[in-house]
Coordinates of C-alpha atoms in Angstrom, one line a residue:
M1 CA -157.7 16.6 137.4
K2 CA -156.5 14.2 140.0
P3 CA -153.6 15.1 142.3
Q4 CA -150.3 13.5 141.5
F5 CA -148.4 12.2 144.5
H6 CA -144.7 11.2 144.2
L7 CA -143.1 8.5 146.3
P8 CA -139.3 8.6 146.1
L9 CA -137.9 5.2 147.3
S10 CA -134.2 4.9 148.2
T11 CA -132.3 1.8 147.3
Y12 CA -128.8 2.8 148.3
P13 CA -127.0 3.2 150.7
D14 CA -130.1 2.4 152.7
A15 CA -133.4 1.2 151.5
S16 CA -136.7 2.9 152.2
S17 CA -139.0 1.2 154.6
F18 CA -142.2 -0.7 153.8
A19 CA -144.1 1.7 156.2
I20 CA -143.6 4.7 154.0
I21 CA -145.1 2.7 151.0
D22 CA -148.1 1.8 153.1
N23 CA -148.6 5.4 154.3
A24 CA -148.2 6.8 150.7
I25 CA -150.8 4.4 149.4
S26 CA -153.2 5.3 152.2
L27 CA -152.8 9.0 151.6
A28 CA -153.3 8.7 147.9
L29 CA -156.4 6.6 148.3
Q30 CA -157.9 9.0 150.8
N31 CA -157.4 11.9 148.5
D32 CA -158.4 10.2 145.2
A33 CA -154.8 10.9 143.9
H34 CA -152.5 9.1 141.5
L35 CA -149.3 7.7 143.0
V36 CA -146.0 7.4 141.2
A37 CA -143.2 5.5 142.9
S38 CA -139.6 6.3 141.8
I39 CA -137.2 3.5 142.2
P40 CA -133.6 4.0 141.2
Q41 CA -130.9 1.5 140.1
V42 CA -127.9 3.2 141.5
R43 CA -124.6 3.0 139.6
I44 CA -121.3 3.4 141.4
P45 CA -118.7 5.3 139.4
E46 CA -115.3 3.6 138.8
V47 CA -112.8 4.5 141.5
H48 CA -109.0 4.5 140.8
P49 CA -107.2 4.9 144.2
P50 CA -104.0 6.9 143.8
F51 CA -102.3 4.6 146.3
P52 CA -102.3 0.8 146.8
T53 CA -105.2 -0.4 149.0
V54 CA -106.3 -3.6 150.6
I55 CA -109.9 -2.8 149.6
D56 CA -111.1 -4.7 146.5
V57 CA -112.8 -1.7 144.8
D58 CA -114.3 -3.7 142.0
T59 CA -115.9 -6.1 144.4
W60 CA -117.3 -3.3 146.6
Q61 CA -118.7 -1.5 143.5
G62 CA -120.5 -4.7 142.4
Q63 CA -121.9 -5.4 145.9
A64 CA -123.2 -1.8 146.2
E65 CA -125.0 -2.0 142.8
R66 CA -126.5 -5.4 143.6
Y67 CA -127.8 -4.1 147.0
S68 CA -129.5 -1.2 145.1
R69 CA -131.0 -3.7 142.6
D70 CA -132.2 -6.1 145.3
S71 CA -133.6 -3.3 147.4
G72 CA -135.5 -2.0 144.4
T73 CA -136.9 -5.5 143.7
S74 CA -138.1 -5.8 147.3
L75 CA -139.8 -2.4 147.2
R76 CA -141.5 -3.2 143.9
E77 CA -142.8 -6.5 145.4
H78 CA -144.2 -4.8 148.5
L79 CA -145.9 -2.1 146.4
T80 CA -147.5 -4.8 144.2
H81 CA -148.7 -6.8 147.2
A82 CA -149.9 -3.8 149.1
V83 CA -152.3 -2.7 146.3
S84 CA -153.3 -6.1 145.0
E85 CA -156.6 -6.2 146.9
T86 CA -157.5 -2.5 146.8
G87 CA -158.0 -2.0 143.0
F88 CA -155.6 0.9 143.3
E89 CA -152.9 1.2 140.7
V90 CA -149.5 2.5 141.5
R91 CA -147.2 3.6 138.6
I92 CA -143.6 2.7 139.0
H93 CA -140.9 4.9 137.5
G94 CA -137.6 3.0 137.4
F95 CA -134.4 4.8 136.3
E96 CA -130.7 4.5 136.5
V97 CA -128.6 7.2 138.2
R98 CA -125.0 7.5 139.2
E99 CA -123.8 8.3 142.7
P100 CA -123.8 11.0 144.0
F101 CA -126.7 12.4 141.9
V102 CA -129.5 10.3 143.3
Y103 CA -131.2 13.0 145.4
E104 CA -130.9 15.6 142.6
R105 CA -132.6 13.2 140.2
F106 CA -135.4 12.6 142.7
S107 CA -135.8 16.3 143.0
E108 CA -136.1 16.7 139.2
I109 CA -138.8 14.0 139.1
A110 CA -140.7 15.6 142.0
R111 CA -141.2 18.8 140.0
C112 CA -143.6 16.9 137.8
H113 CA -145.9 16.1 140.7
D114 CA -148.0 17.9 143.3
L115 CA -146.0 16.7 146.3
S116 CA -143.5 14.1 147.5
I117 CA -143.9 11.6 150.4
V118 CA -140.9 10.8 152.6
E119 CA -140.2 9.2 155.9
A120 CA -139.1 11.5 158.7
S121 CA -135.8 10.0 159.9
E122 CA -132.1 10.9 160.1
L123 CA -131.5 8.5 157.1
S124 CA -133.9 10.4 154.9
R125 CA -133.0 14.0 156.1
Q126 CA -130.7 14.8 153.2
L127 CA -133.3 13.6 150.6
S128 CA -136.0 15.6 152.3
E129 CA -133.8 18.8 152.3
T130 CA -132.9 18.3 148.7
L131 CA -136.6 17.9 147.7
L132 CA -137.6 21.0 149.8
F133 CA -135.1 23.2 148.1
G134 CA -134.8 21.7 144.7
S135 CA -138.3 20.5 143.6
G136 CA -140.4 23.6 144.2
R137 CA -143.1 21.3 145.6
P138 CA -144.3 20.5 149.1
L139 CA -143.2 17.5 151.1
V140 CA -145.4 15.2 153.3
L141 CA -143.4 13.6 156.1
F142 CA -144.6 10.5 157.9
P143 CA -143.4 9.1 161.2
A144 CA -141.1 6.1 160.7
T145 CA -142.9 3.7 163.1
S146 CA -146.6 3.8 162.2
V147 CA -149.2 3.8 159.4
C148 CA -151.4 6.9 159.9
S149 CA -155.1 7.3 159.7
R150 CA -157.2 9.6 157.4
V151 CA -156.9 13.3 157.6
D152 CA -159.9 15.0 159.2
T153 CA -158.4 17.6 161.5
I154 CA -155.5 19.8 160.4
A155 CA -153.1 21.8 162.6
L156 CA -151.4 24.9 161.1
A157 CA -148.1 26.1 162.6
W158 CA -148.6 29.8 162.1
D159 CA -146.0 32.5 162.6
G160 CA -147.2 34.9 159.9
S161 CA -144.3 34.2 157.6
A162 CA -144.3 33.8 153.8
T163 CA -143.2 30.2 154.1
A164 CA -146.1 29.4 156.5
A165 CA -148.5 31.1 154.0
R166 CA -147.1 29.0 151.2
A167 CA -147.4 25.8 153.2
L168 CA -151.1 26.7 153.8
S169 CA -151.7 27.2 150.1
C170 CA -149.9 23.9 149.2
A171 CA -152.1 22.0 151.7
R172 CA -155.3 22.9 149.8
I173 CA -155.7 19.3 148.7
F174 CA -156.1 18.2 152.3
I175 CA -157.8 21.3 153.7
E176 CA -160.7 21.0 151.3
R177 CA -161.5 17.5 152.8
A178 CA -160.9 18.5 156.5
T179 CA -163.6 19.5 158.9
K180 CA -161.5 21.2 161.7
V181 CA -158.4 23.4 161.6
Q182 CA -156.2 24.3 164.5
V183 CA -154.1 27.5 164.3
I184 CA -151.0 26.9 166.6
S185 CA -148.6 29.8 167.4
I186 CA -145.7 29.6 169.8
T187 CA -145.5 33.1 171.3
D188 CA -142.1 32.8 173.0
D189 CA -140.2 31.5 170.0
K190 CA -140.7 34.6 167.8
E191 CA -142.9 37.7 167.8
I192 CA -146.4 36.9 166.5
D193 CA -148.6 39.6 164.7
D194 CA -151.9 39.2 166.6
A195 CA -153.9 41.2 164.0
N196 CA -152.5 39.1 161.2
R197 CA -153.3 35.9 163.1
A198 CA -156.9 37.0 163.9
L199 CA -157.4 37.8 160.2
L200 CA -156.3 34.3 159.2
I201 CA -158.6 32.7 161.8
S202 CA -161.5 34.8 160.6
S203 CA -160.8 33.8 157.0
L204 CA -160.8 30.1 157.9
K205 CA -164.1 30.4 159.8
H206 CA -165.6 32.3 156.9
S207 CA -164.6 29.4 154.7
G208 CA -166.8 27.1 156.9
F209 CA -164.2 25.5 159.1
E210 CA -164.4 24.9 162.8
V211 CA -161.3 26.7 164.0
Q212 CA -159.4 26.2 167.3
D213 CA -157.2 29.1 168.3
V214 CA -154.1 27.7 170.0
S215 CA -151.7 30.2 171.3
L216 CA -149.1 29.0 173.8
Q217 CA -145.5 29.2 175.0
A218 CA -142.9 26.5 174.5
G219 CA -141.5 26.9 178.0
G220 CA -138.7 24.3 178.3
E221 CA -139.5 22.5 175.1
T222 CA -138.3 23.3 171.6
A223 CA -140.8 25.1 169.4
T224 CA -141.1 21.9 167.3
A225 CA -141.9 19.7 170.3
A226 CA -144.4 22.2 171.6
I227 CA -146.2 22.5 168.2
Q228 CA -146.4 18.7 167.8
S229 CA -147.6 18.2 171.4
A230 CA -150.3 20.8 171.0
A231 CA -151.4 19.2 167.7
L232 CA -151.5 15.7 169.1
E233 CA -153.3 16.7 172.3
R234 CA -156.1 18.2 170.0
K235 CA -156.1 15.0 167.9
A236 CA -154.8 16.6 164.7
D237 CA -154.2 14.2 161.8
L238 CA -151.8 16.5 159.8
L239 CA -149.5 19.4 160.7
I240 CA -148.8 22.1 158.1
A241 CA -145.6 24.1 158.5
G242 CA -143.4 26.4 156.5
G243 CA -140.0 24.9 155.7
F244 CA -136.8 26.8 156.5
G245 CA -138.3 30.2 157.3
H246 CA -134.8 31.3 158.2
S247 CA -131.9 30.9 155.8
R248 CA -130.7 27.3 155.4
L249 CA -127.3 28.2 157.0
R250 CA -128.9 29.7 160.0
E251 CA -131.1 26.7 160.5
F252 CA -128.1 24.4 160.2
I253 CA -126.1 26.3 162.8
L254 CA -128.9 27.2 165.3
G255 CA -131.3 24.3 164.6
G256 CA -135.0 25.1 163.9
V257 CA -138.5 23.7 163.5
T258 CA -137.8 22.4 160.0
R259 CA -134.6 20.5 160.7
E260 CA -136.2 18.9 163.8
L261 CA -139.4 17.9 161.9
L262 CA -137.4 16.2 159.2
V263 CA -136.1 13.7 161.6
K264 CA -138.6 13.7 164.6
A265 CA -142.1 14.1 163.1
V266 CA -144.5 12.3 165.4
L267 CA -147.5 12.9 163.1
P268 CA -147.8 13.5 159.4
V269 CA -146.4 16.9 158.4
L270 CA -146.7 18.9 155.2
L271 CA -143.7 21.2 154.7
A272 CA -143.3 23.8 152.0
H273 CA -140.4 26.2 151.3

């Protein structure tokens, strides 16, 4: 059974970039996966202002829906062109949805696939969070500015938590094709169980991987920056991390690895909650 990758493409209020389409196609091709792109036609509910206003509500509503339609057309055309010379087929799932239920609908669709592919940016953050919490599936984030290469070396952000373990399990599609694994732990961010960590490394080596043991302190950097820097220095192609190991409220108030990765991923990242 082939893996099923899901590519949710926004059409309103901002359209997804062509770069995330190219990255999704590349990832699916590398892993012999099917790719389904979801493209919504967003409908704006009728608005009846309680007081007189200078805004022409009907005109604004029509412009918004046309923008969604035109964005969807552009995304479809780029998808078709991008795969035209590869022999790869992308299925397109078009649907209508009313604001403000677009992200929830994406989340429902994502439950029918193995993972979703999203761009890491502030514009996509709310979509990414909704998918992480609502789909029950992992998320692969791509940097917004580049098309990434194939995945040979994997970095695992390991703190011994249940979410990190779930992310590792969800990444099996990629781990089975990798040759090297880096186990990265930030020791001054939270207490790390050394015995548990050694057991994980032993297990990975027993599975036939070449494993790098990377234990370091963040120092003046955030834990997110330190993890990504360590992964890039060792030429990792994909970072695996648990999503929202703390409560969502605590992450929102204090910040955290997940929230920073959603908008500042500098290499592809698989997140699972």
